[in-house]
PDB file of C-alpha atoms in Angstrom:
ATOM      1  CA  MET A1157      -7.897   8.475   4.426  1.00 49.00           C
ATOM      2  CA  ASN A1158      -9.650   4.004   3.863  1.00 45.00           C
ATOM      3  CA  ASN A1159      -7.661   1.562   6.414  1.00 44.00           C
ATOM      4  CA  ALA A1160      -9.642  -0.811   4.173  1.00 46.00           C
ATOM      5  CA  ALA A1161      -7.289  -3.506   2.453  1.00 50.00           C
ATOM      6  CA  ALA A1162      -4.396  -3.049   0.373  1.00 59.00           C
ATOM      7  CA  GLN A1163      -6.219  -4.415  -2.983  1.00 79.00           C
ATOM      8  CA  PHE A1164      -3.008  -4.827  -4.112  1.00 89.00           C
ATOM      9  CA  ASP A1165      -0.174  -6.903  -2.215  1.00 92.00           C
ATOM     10  CA  THR A1166       1.582  -5.490  -0.529  1.00 94.00           C
ATOM     11  CA  ASP A1167       4.735  -8.151   0.331  1.00 95.00           C
ATOM     12  CA  ALA A1168       5.228  -8.236  -4.266  1.00 96.00           C
ATOM     13  CA  VAL A1169       5.146  -5.103  -4.249  1.00 96.00           C
ATOM     14  CA  ALA A1170       7.835  -4.406  -1.384  1.00 96.00           C
ATOM     15  CA  ARG A1171       9.882  -7.109  -3.664  1.00 96.00           C
ATOM     16  CA  TRP A1172       9.787  -5.395  -6.434  1.00 96.00           C
ATOM     17  CA  LEU A1173      10.336  -1.790  -5.013  1.00 96.00           C
ATOM     18  CA  SER A1174      13.486  -3.525  -3.193  1.00 95.00           C
ATOM     19  CA  GLU A1175      14.988  -4.182  -6.584  1.00 96.00           C
ATOM     20  CA  HIS A1176      14.498  -1.355  -8.132  1.00 96.00           C
ATOM     21  CA  MET A1177      14.261   1.429  -6.187  1.00 95.00           C
ATOM     22  CA  GLU A1178      17.495   2.972  -4.204  1.00 92.00           C
ATOM     23  CA  GLY A1179      17.212   3.344  -0.831  1.00 90.00           C
ATOM     24  CA  PHE A1180      13.112   1.684  -0.156  1.00 92.00           C
ATOM     25  CA  LYS A1181      13.266  -0.705   2.852  1.00 91.00           C
ATOM     26  CA  GLY A1182      10.898  -3.366   3.452  1.00 87.00           C
ATOM     27  CA  PRO A1183       8.631  -4.333   4.881  1.00 92.00           C
ATOM     28  CA  LEU A1184       5.683  -2.181   3.264  1.00 94.00           C
ATOM     29  CA  THR A1185       2.118  -1.115   5.039  1.00 95.00           C
ATOM     30  CA  ALA A1186      -0.822   0.327   2.534  1.00 95.00           C
ATOM     31  CA  GLU A1187      -4.512   2.854   3.004  1.00 94.00           C
ATOM     32  CA  LYS A1188      -6.251   3.298   0.143  1.00 92.00           C
ATOM     33  CA  PHE A1189      -6.406   8.011  -0.297  1.00 88.00           C
ATOM     34  CA  ALA A1190     -10.495   8.996   0.374  1.00 80.00           C
ATOM     35  CA  GLY A1191     -12.229   9.293  -3.369  1.00 66.00           C
ATOM     36  CA  GLY A1192     -12.740   8.961  -6.725  1.00 54.00           C
ATOM     37  CA  GLN A1193      -9.523   8.597  -8.162  1.00 66.00           C
ATOM     38  CA  SER A1194      -9.967   6.732 -11.273  1.00 79.00           C
ATOM     39  CA  ASN A1195      -5.752   5.055 -10.573  1.00 87.00           C
ATOM     40  CA  PRO A1196      -6.372   4.202  -7.900  1.00 91.00           C
ATOM     41  CA  THR A1197      -3.888   5.692  -5.173  1.00 94.00           C
ATOM     42  CA  PHE A1198      -2.684   4.884  -1.330  1.00 95.00           C
ATOM     43  CA  ARG A1199       0.359   5.523   0.636  1.00 96.00           C
ATOM     44  CA  LEU A1200       3.202   2.955   1.231  1.00 96.00           C
ATOM     45  CA  ASN A1201       3.915   2.788   5.367  1.00 96.00           C
ATOM     46  CA  THR A1202       7.573   2.322   4.829  1.00 93.00           C
ATOM     47  CA  GLN A1203      10.768   2.419   7.201  1.00 86.00           C
ATOM     48  CA  THR A1204      12.493   4.474   5.093  1.00 83.00           C
ATOM     49  CA  GLY A1205       9.082   7.005   4.969  1.00 91.00           C
ATOM     50  CA  SER A1206       6.133   7.214   3.361  1.00 95.00           C
ATOM     51  CA  TYR A1207       5.356   7.397  -0.608  1.00 96.00           C
ATOM     52  CA  VAL A1208       2.095   7.240  -2.838  1.00 97.00           C
ATOM     53  CA  LEU A1209       1.978   4.550  -4.716  1.00 96.00           C
ATOM     54  CA  ARG A1210      -0.476   5.349  -7.986  1.00 95.00           C
ATOM     55  CA  ARG A1211      -1.716   1.987 -10.771  1.00 93.00           C
ATOM     56  CA  LYS A1212      -4.203   1.132 -13.322  1.00 88.00           C
ATOM     57  CA  PRO A1213      -7.485  -0.407 -12.133  1.00 79.00           C
ATOM     58  CA  PRO A1214      -8.361  -3.915 -12.857  1.00 67.00           C
ATOM     59  CA  GLY A1215     -10.192  -5.577 -15.007  1.00 57.00           C
ATOM     60  CA  GLN A1216     -10.754  -4.494 -18.933  1.00 56.00           C
ATOM     61  CA  LEU A1217     -10.589  -0.856 -19.340  1.00 52.00           C
ATOM     62  CA  LEU A1218     -10.790   1.366 -22.170  1.00 53.00           C
ATOM     63  CA  LYS A1219      -7.773   1.671 -24.852  1.00 57.00           C
ATOM     64  CA  SER A1220      -6.237   4.945 -23.574  1.00 58.00           C
ATOM     65  CA  ALA A1221      -7.896   5.374 -20.212  1.00 58.00           C
ATOM     66  CA  HIS A1222      -5.825   5.124 -17.431  1.00 69.00           C
ATOM     67  CA  ALA A1223      -2.337   5.462 -18.617  1.00 85.00           C
ATOM     68  CA  VAL A1224      -0.104   6.523 -15.008  1.00 94.00           C
ATOM     69  CA  ASP A1225       3.022   5.803 -17.348  1.00 95.00           C
ATOM     70  CA  ARG A1226       2.202   9.599 -19.204  1.00 95.00           C
ATOM     71  CA  GLU A1227       1.487  10.724 -15.667  1.00 96.00           C
ATOM     72  CA  PHE A1228       4.052   9.187 -14.561  1.00 98.00           C
ATOM     73  CA  ARG A1229       6.909  10.172 -18.108  1.00 98.00           C
ATOM     74  CA  VAL A1230       5.634  14.212 -17.005  1.00 98.00           C
ATOM     75  CA  GLN A1231       5.611  14.912 -13.947  1.00 98.00           C
ATOM     76  CA  LYS A1232       9.509  12.906 -13.716  1.00 98.00           C
ATOM     77  CA  ALA A1233       9.714  15.736 -16.842  1.00 99.00           C
ATOM     78  CA  LEU A1234       8.590  18.631 -15.014  1.00 99.00           C
ATOM     79  CA  TRP A1235      10.730  17.213 -11.861  1.00 98.00           C
ATOM     80  CA  LYS A1236      12.522  20.347 -10.189  1.00 96.00           C
ATOM     81  CA  SER A1237      10.752  22.730 -13.267  1.00 97.00           C
ATOM     82  CA  ASP A1238       8.278  26.094 -12.800  1.00 97.00           C
ATOM     83  CA  VAL A1239       5.840  23.726 -12.886  1.00 98.00           C
ATOM     84  CA  PRO A1240       5.261  22.520  -8.895  1.00 98.00           C
ATOM     85  CA  VAL A1241       5.326  18.546  -9.057  1.00 98.00           C
ATOM     86  CA  ALA A1242       6.075  15.230  -7.009  1.00 98.00           C
ATOM     87  CA  GLN A1243       9.357  13.283  -7.051  1.00 98.00           C
ATOM     88  CA  MET A1244       8.819  10.482  -9.050  1.00 98.00           C
ATOM     89  CA  HIS A1245      10.489   7.485  -8.104  1.00 98.00           C
ATOM     90  CA  VAL A1246       9.847   4.339 -10.192  1.00 98.00           C
ATOM     91  CA  LEU A1247       7.783   3.221 -12.980  1.00 98.00           C
ATOM     92  CA  CYS A1248       6.559  -0.350 -12.634  1.00 97.00           C
ATOM     93  CA  ASP A1249       5.616  -2.027 -15.695  1.00 94.00           C
ATOM     94  CA  ASP A1250       5.670  -5.278 -14.873  1.00 94.00           C
ATOM     95  CA  GLU A1251       2.154  -6.707 -15.173  1.00 92.00           C
ATOM     96  CA  ASN A1252       2.776  -9.878 -12.607  1.00 93.00           C
ATOM     97  CA  VAL A1253       3.366  -8.076  -9.840  1.00 95.00           C
ATOM     98  CA  ILE A1254      -0.271  -6.431  -8.709  1.00 94.00           C
ATOM     99  CA  GLY A1255      -1.400  -7.522 -12.257  1.00 91.00           C
ATOM    100  CA  SER A1256      -1.665  -3.684 -13.307  1.00 91.00           C
ATOM    101  CA  MET A1257       1.067  -1.368 -13.761  1.00 93.00           C
ATOM    102  CA  PHE A1258       1.692   1.404 -11.735  1.00 96.00           C
ATOM    103  CA  TYR A1259       4.732   3.826 -10.359  1.00 97.00           C
ATOM    104  CA  VAL A1260       5.612   5.566  -7.323  1.00 98.00           C
ATOM    105  CA  MET A1261       6.802   8.810  -6.249  1.00 97.00           C
ATOM    106  CA  GLU A1262       7.649  10.961  -3.196  1.00 97.00           C
ATOM    107  CA  GLU A1263       4.764  11.722  -0.959  1.00 97.00           C
ATOM    108  CA  VAL A1264       4.033  15.459  -0.776  1.00 97.00           C
ATOM    109  CA  ARG A1265       2.299  17.044   2.538  1.00 95.00           C
ATOM    110  CA  GLY A1266      -0.172  19.456   2.138  1.00 96.00           C
ATOM    111  CA  ARG A1267      -3.404  20.932   2.189  1.00 96.00           C
ATOM    112  CA  ASN A1268      -6.286  19.608  -0.553  1.00 94.00           C
ATOM    113  CA  PHE A1269      -9.115  22.150  -1.593  1.00 93.00           C
ATOM    114  CA  GLY A1270     -12.241  19.620  -2.115  1.00 88.00           C
ATOM    115  CA  GLU A1271     -14.589  23.107  -3.586  1.00 90.00           C
ATOM    116  CA  PRO A1272     -13.791  26.281  -5.093  1.00 92.00           C
ATOM    117  CA  THR A1273     -16.054  28.996  -2.336  1.00 93.00           C
ATOM    118  CA  LEU A1274     -12.143  27.692  -0.161  1.00 94.00           C
ATOM    119  CA  ASP A1275     -14.505  27.878   2.728  1.00 92.00           C
ATOM    120  CA  ALA A1276     -11.333  26.272   5.131  1.00 91.00           C
ATOM    121  CA  LEU A1277      -9.556  29.196   4.593  1.00 94.00           C
ATOM    122  CA  ALA A1278     -10.428  33.653   5.717  1.00 92.00           C
ATOM    123  CA  THR A1279     -11.521  35.848   3.010  1.00 92.00           C
ATOM    124  CA  ASP A1280      -8.478  37.641   2.991  1.00 89.00           C
ATOM    125  CA  ASP A1281      -6.465  34.479   2.193  1.00 92.00           C
ATOM    126  CA  ARG A1282      -8.683  33.404  -0.243  1.00 94.00           C
ATOM    127  CA  HIS A1283      -8.432  35.662  -3.298  1.00 94.00           C
ATOM    128  CA  ALA A1284      -4.017  34.596  -3.303  1.00 96.00           C
ATOM    129  CA  ILE A1285      -4.936  30.466  -3.742  1.00 96.00           C
ATOM    130  CA  PHE A1286      -6.227  31.715  -6.836  1.00 94.00           C
ATOM    131  CA  VAL A1287      -3.530  33.791  -7.935  1.00 95.00           C
ATOM    132  CA  GLU A1288      -0.886  31.368  -7.238  1.00 97.00           C
ATOM    133  CA  MET A1289      -3.045  28.895  -8.741  1.00 96.00           C
ATOM    134  CA  ASN A1290      -3.168  30.590 -12.374  1.00 95.00           C
ATOM    135  CA  ARG A1291       0.240  31.039 -11.932  1.00 98.00           C
ATOM    136  CA  VAL A1292       0.524  27.968 -12.133  1.00 98.00           C
ATOM    137  CA  LEU A1293      -1.307  27.108 -14.952  1.00 98.00           C
ATOM    138  CA  ALA A1294       0.258  29.572 -17.110  1.00 98.00           C
ATOM    139  CA  ALA A1295       3.684  27.573 -15.918  1.00 99.00           C
ATOM    140  CA  ILE A1296       2.819  24.891 -17.099  1.00 99.00           C
ATOM    141  CA  HIS A1297       1.319  26.576 -20.517  1.00 98.00           C
ATOM    142  CA  ASP A1298       5.390  27.958 -20.617  1.00 98.00           C
ATOM    143  CA  VAL A1299       7.028  24.256 -20.195  1.00 99.00           C
ATOM    144  CA  ASP A1300       9.679  24.012 -22.878  1.00 98.00           C
ATOM    145  CA  LEU A1301       8.411  21.045 -25.107  1.00 98.00           C
ATOM    146  CA  VAL A1302      11.580  20.439 -25.975  1.00 98.00           C
ATOM    147  CA  ALA A1303      14.240  21.329 -24.216  1.00 98.00           C
ATOM    148  CA  LYS A1304      11.622  19.107 -21.301  1.00 98.00           C
ATOM    149  CA  GLY A1305      12.152  15.824 -23.709  1.00 98.00           C
ATOM    150  CA  LEU A1306       8.787  15.989 -24.848  1.00 98.00           C
ATOM    151  CA  ALA A1307       8.296  17.142 -28.057  1.00 97.00           C
ATOM    152  CA  ASP A1308       6.847  14.389 -28.821  1.00 96.00           C
ATOM    153  CA  TYR A1309       3.966  13.692 -26.060  1.00 96.00           C
ATOM    154  CA  GLY A1310       1.181  14.429 -28.053  1.00 93.00           C
ATOM    155  CA  PRO A1311       0.325  15.471 -31.713  1.00 90.00           C
ATOM    156  CA  GLU A1312       0.891  18.203 -33.320  1.00 90.00           C
ATOM    157  CA  GLY A1313      -2.694  20.097 -34.630  1.00 85.00           C
ATOM    158  CA  ASN A1314      -6.117  19.006 -34.358  1.00 89.00           C
ATOM    159  CA  TYR A1315      -7.192  18.961 -30.226  1.00 92.00           C
ATOM    160  CA  TYR A1316      -9.963  20.401 -30.373  1.00 92.00           C
ATOM    161  CA  GLU A1317     -11.100  17.552 -32.529  1.00 93.00           C
ATOM    162  CA  ARG A1318      -9.182  15.081 -31.345  1.00 91.00           C
ATOM    163  CA  GLN A1319     -10.279  15.899 -27.943  1.00 91.00           C
ATOM    164  CA  VAL A1320     -13.942  15.538 -28.982  1.00 94.00           C
ATOM    165  CA  GLY A1321     -13.811  12.754 -31.106  1.00 93.00           C
ATOM    166  CA  ARG A1322     -12.608  10.648 -27.965  1.00 89.00           C
ATOM    167  CA  TRP A1323     -14.932  11.733 -25.823  1.00 90.00           C
ATOM    168  CA  THR A1324     -16.946  10.511 -28.246  1.00 95.00           C
ATOM    169  CA  LYS A1325     -15.102   6.879 -29.335  1.00 91.00           C
ATOM    170  CA  GLN A1326     -15.339   7.065 -25.157  1.00 87.00           C
ATOM    171  CA  TYR A1327     -18.987   7.632 -24.032  1.00 93.00           C
ATOM    172  CA  ARG A1328     -20.026   5.566 -27.318  1.00 93.00           C
ATOM    173  CA  ALA A1329     -17.944   2.616 -25.626  1.00 88.00           C
ATOM    174  CA  SER A1330     -19.814   2.835 -22.096  1.00 88.00           C
ATOM    175  CA  GLU A1331     -23.359   4.130 -22.935  1.00 91.00           C
ATOM    176  CA  THR A1332     -25.904   1.914 -22.252  1.00 93.00           C
ATOM    177  CA  GLN A1333     -28.822   3.499 -23.819  1.00 95.00           C
ATOM    178  CA  MET A1334     -29.642   7.377 -25.307  1.00 95.00           C
ATOM    179  CA  ILE A1335     -29.867   9.773 -23.913  1.00 96.00           C
ATOM    180  CA  GLU A1336     -31.285  12.909 -26.268  1.00 97.00           C
ATOM    181  CA  PRO A1337     -29.033  15.547 -24.263  1.00 96.00           C
ATOM    182  CA  MET A1338     -26.016  13.995 -24.808  1.00 97.00           C
ATOM    183  CA  GLU A1339     -27.030  13.520 -27.791  1.00 97.00           C
ATOM    184  CA  HIS A1340     -26.919  17.265 -28.389  1.00 97.00           C
ATOM    185  CA  LEU A1341     -24.173  17.734 -26.944  1.00 97.00           C
ATOM    186  CA  ILE A1342     -21.853  15.597 -28.709  1.00 97.00           C
ATOM    187  CA  ALA A1343     -23.549  17.263 -32.287  1.00 97.00           C
ATOM    188  CA  TRP A1344     -22.709  21.111 -31.027  1.00 97.00           C
ATOM    189  CA  LEU A1345     -19.333  20.773 -30.008  1.00 96.00           C
ATOM    190  CA  SER A1346     -18.827  19.137 -33.338  1.00 94.00           C
ATOM    191  CA  ALA A1347     -20.215  21.443 -35.057  1.00 95.00           C
ATOM    192  CA  ASN A1348     -18.865  24.626 -33.004  1.00 95.00           C
ATOM    193  CA  MET A1349     -14.801  23.698 -32.720  1.00 91.00           C
ATOM    194  CA  PRO A1350     -12.704  26.962 -32.585  1.00 90.00           C
ATOM    195  CA  ALA A1351     -10.454  27.225 -35.006  1.00 89.00           C
ATOM    196  CA  GLU A1352      -7.029  25.152 -35.465  1.00 88.00           C
ATOM    197  CA  ASP A1353      -4.711  28.708 -34.449  1.00 91.00           C
ATOM    198  CA  GLY A1354      -0.571  27.303 -34.203  1.00 91.00           C
ATOM    199  CA  GLN A1355      -0.678  27.331 -30.123  1.00 94.00           C
ATOM    200  CA  ARG A1356       0.501  23.878 -28.723  1.00 96.00           C
ATOM    201  CA  THR A1357       1.706  23.426 -25.403  1.00 97.00           C
ATOM    202  CA  LEU A1358       1.772  21.211 -22.140  1.00 98.00           C
ATOM    203  CA  VAL A1359      -2.428  20.923 -21.403  1.00 97.00           C
ATOM    204  CA  HIS A1360      -2.645  18.763 -18.004  1.00 97.00           C
ATOM    205  CA  GLY A1361      -6.775  18.487 -18.829  1.00 94.00           C
ATOM    206  CA  ASP A1362      -7.967  17.932 -15.314  1.00 93.00           C
ATOM    207  CA  PHE A1363      -6.777  21.589 -14.429  1.00 96.00           C
ATOM    208  CA  ARG A1364      -9.043  22.299 -11.042  1.00 92.00           C
ATOM    209  CA  ILE A1365      -8.315  23.172  -8.171  1.00 93.00           C
ATOM    210  CA  ASP A1366      -8.932  20.231  -6.641  1.00 91.00           C
ATOM    211  CA  ASN A1367      -5.909  18.211  -8.119  1.00 94.00           C
ATOM    212  CA  MET A1368      -3.357  20.571  -6.964  1.00 96.00           C
ATOM    213  CA  LEU A1369      -1.367  19.989  -2.942  1.00 97.00           C
ATOM    214  CA  PHE A1370      -1.056  23.716  -1.586  1.00 98.00           C
ATOM    215  CA  ALA A1371       1.464  24.277   1.408  1.00 97.00           C
ATOM    216  CA  GLN A1372       0.491  24.643   5.213  1.00 95.00           C
ATOM    217  CA  ASP A1373       1.510  28.435   5.752  1.00 92.00           C
ATOM    218  CA  ALA A1374       1.720  29.773   2.543  1.00 94.00           C
ATOM    219  CA  PRO A1375      -0.830  30.680  -0.662  1.00 96.00           C
ATOM    220  CA  ARG A1376       1.586  28.623  -2.245  1.00 97.00           C
ATOM    221  CA  CYS A1377       1.683  25.131  -5.389  1.00 98.00           C
ATOM    222  CA  ALA A1378       3.422  22.701  -3.922  1.00 98.00           C
ATOM    223  CA  ALA A1379       1.705  20.015  -6.397  1.00 98.00           C
ATOM    224  CA  VAL A1380       0.086  19.963  -8.817  1.00 98.00           C
ATOM    225  CA  LEU A1381      -2.044  16.298  -9.371  1.00 95.00           C
ATOM    226  CA  ASP A1382      -4.149  14.202 -11.608  1.00 94.00           C
ATOM    227  CA  TRP A1383      -1.774  13.876 -14.781  1.00 96.00           C
ATOM    228  CA  GLU A1384      -3.661  11.101 -16.308  1.00 92.00           C
ATOM    229  CA  LEU A1385      -5.345  13.141 -18.978  1.00 92.00           C
ATOM    230  CA  SER A1386      -2.268  15.793 -19.460  1.00 95.00           C
ATOM    231  CA  THR A1387      -1.351  16.714 -23.904  1.00 95.00           C
ATOM    232  CA  THR A1388      -0.219  18.770 -26.115  1.00 96.00           C
ATOM    233  CA  GLY A1389      -3.143  20.407 -27.244  1.00 95.00           C
ATOM    234  CA  HIS A1390      -4.717  24.157 -27.116  1.00 95.00           C
ATOM    235  CA  PRO A1391      -4.345  26.051 -23.726  1.00 96.00           C
ATOM    236  CA  PHE A1392      -6.899  27.957 -23.730  1.00 95.00           C
ATOM    237  CA  ALA A1393      -8.777  24.024 -23.064  1.00 94.00           C
ATOM    238  CA  ASP A1394      -7.451  24.629 -19.916  1.00 96.00           C
ATOM    239  CA  LEU A1395      -7.616  27.751 -19.127  1.00 95.00           C
ATOM    240  CA  GLY A1396     -11.607  26.552 -20.652  1.00 92.00           C
ATOM    241  CA  ALA A1397     -11.724  24.579 -17.237  1.00 90.00           C
ATOM    242  CA  VAL A1398     -10.844  26.350 -14.388  1.00 91.00           C
ATOM    243  CA  ILE A1399     -13.553  29.665 -16.350  1.00 91.00           C
ATOM    244  CA  MET A1400     -16.556  27.038 -16.217  1.00 90.00           C
ATOM    245  CA  GLN A1401     -16.152  26.820 -12.020  1.00 88.00           C
ATOM    246  CA  TRP A1402     -17.391  30.283 -12.316  1.00 87.00           C
ATOM    247  CA  GLY A1403     -20.348  29.473 -14.416  1.00 87.00           C
ATOM    248  CA  MET A1404     -21.017  25.669 -12.548  1.00 90.00           C
ATOM    249  CA  PRO A1405     -23.505  25.632  -9.273  1.00 90.00           C
ATOM    250  CA  PRO A1406     -21.503  25.638  -5.185  1.00 88.00           C
ATOM    251  CA  GLY A1407     -21.206  22.703  -4.165  1.00 81.00           C
ATOM    252  CA  SER A1408     -21.222  18.503  -4.610  1.00 76.00           C
ATOM    253  CA  GLU A1409     -23.334  19.812  -8.085  1.00 72.00           C
ATOM    254  CA  GLY A1410     -21.186  21.263  -9.981  1.00 78.00           C
ATOM    255  CA  ARG A1411     -18.243  22.132  -7.589  1.00 83.00           C
ATOM    256  CA  GLY A1412     -18.502  25.847  -8.492  1.00 88.00           C
ATOM    257  CA  LEU A1413     -18.892  29.394  -8.188  1.00 90.00           C
ATOM    258  CA  ALA A1414     -21.822  31.072  -9.901  1.00 90.00           C
ATOM    259  CA  GLY A1415     -24.669  32.636  -7.312  1.00 89.00           C
ATOM    260  CA  ILE A1416     -21.671  33.979  -5.319  1.00 90.00           C
ATOM    261  CA  ASP A1417     -20.859  37.322  -4.947  1.00 89.00           C
ATOM    262  CA  ARG A1418     -17.217  36.802  -5.219  1.00 89.00           C
ATOM    263  CA  LYS A1419     -16.526  40.121  -3.657  1.00 88.00           C
ATOM    264  CA  ALA A1420     -17.385  39.970  -0.421  1.00 90.00           C
ATOM    265  CA  GLU A1421     -16.361  35.931   0.023  1.00 90.00           C
ATOM    266  CA  GLY A1422     -12.490  36.727  -1.122  1.00 88.00           C
ATOM    267  CA  LEU A1423     -13.260  35.041  -4.013  1.00 89.00           C
ATOM    268  CA  MET A1424     -11.196  36.262  -7.586  1.00 84.00           C
ATOM    269  CA  ALA A1425     -14.056  37.145 -10.227  1.00 78.00           C
ATOM    270  CA  ASP A1426     -14.194  35.832 -14.316  1.00 68.00           C
ATOM    271  CA  HIS A1427     -13.300  38.722 -15.806  1.00 60.00           C
TER     272      HIS A1427
END
């Protein structure tokens, strides 16, 4: 937690919440969560308890990036479902309040594991965390889009083509020089996209163990975090993101499990 200045007008937020959020009582103080969130995230400390605020970053942004309104919508739809999420309280789309859109949700307390090696756990406890992670991913892909009001949450079909096109476009908008390996990757992905097979589910878009909170006393997911990239698409995309960690190097370079004796460490195999 960063105790530096909140980076926004806390009085303005308190006034707005007093008018729009049932049960809220100011004043409030704010602390920024540590870590590299693309959407800055803060703990709000108030007389009525603690909440979490996520906002779009200020300044010029890439089109469709930092979609906090989509985060709010999907988590609100999933509240009290088999997919554990924080309870959403209120979305503010009035940029005059603090300069960008934001939303406020409940604060879920739990354990966050920054690395899939799960070094903080005893060896015998690690396998159960991965089992729970897989259970939650299956629950995401089993969401009834129509029943949850998410049938229009993303386009139908051509998911891989849309993703490669979108990220290529955003890369082009940000690049400062030609990088040959990136050009090779873009060409390879475009030439090797899987054929469309008709599967369409809710997709988290960034499903990793460090985007989950787990209960303090059990291998149970308390909340899935960071829904910024969620949409409707092919479930194998999320599955691929999970499996990728088995081929990535451990530590800050890749946050993966490559080269680790997973059986000896109590970690799940990749097959």
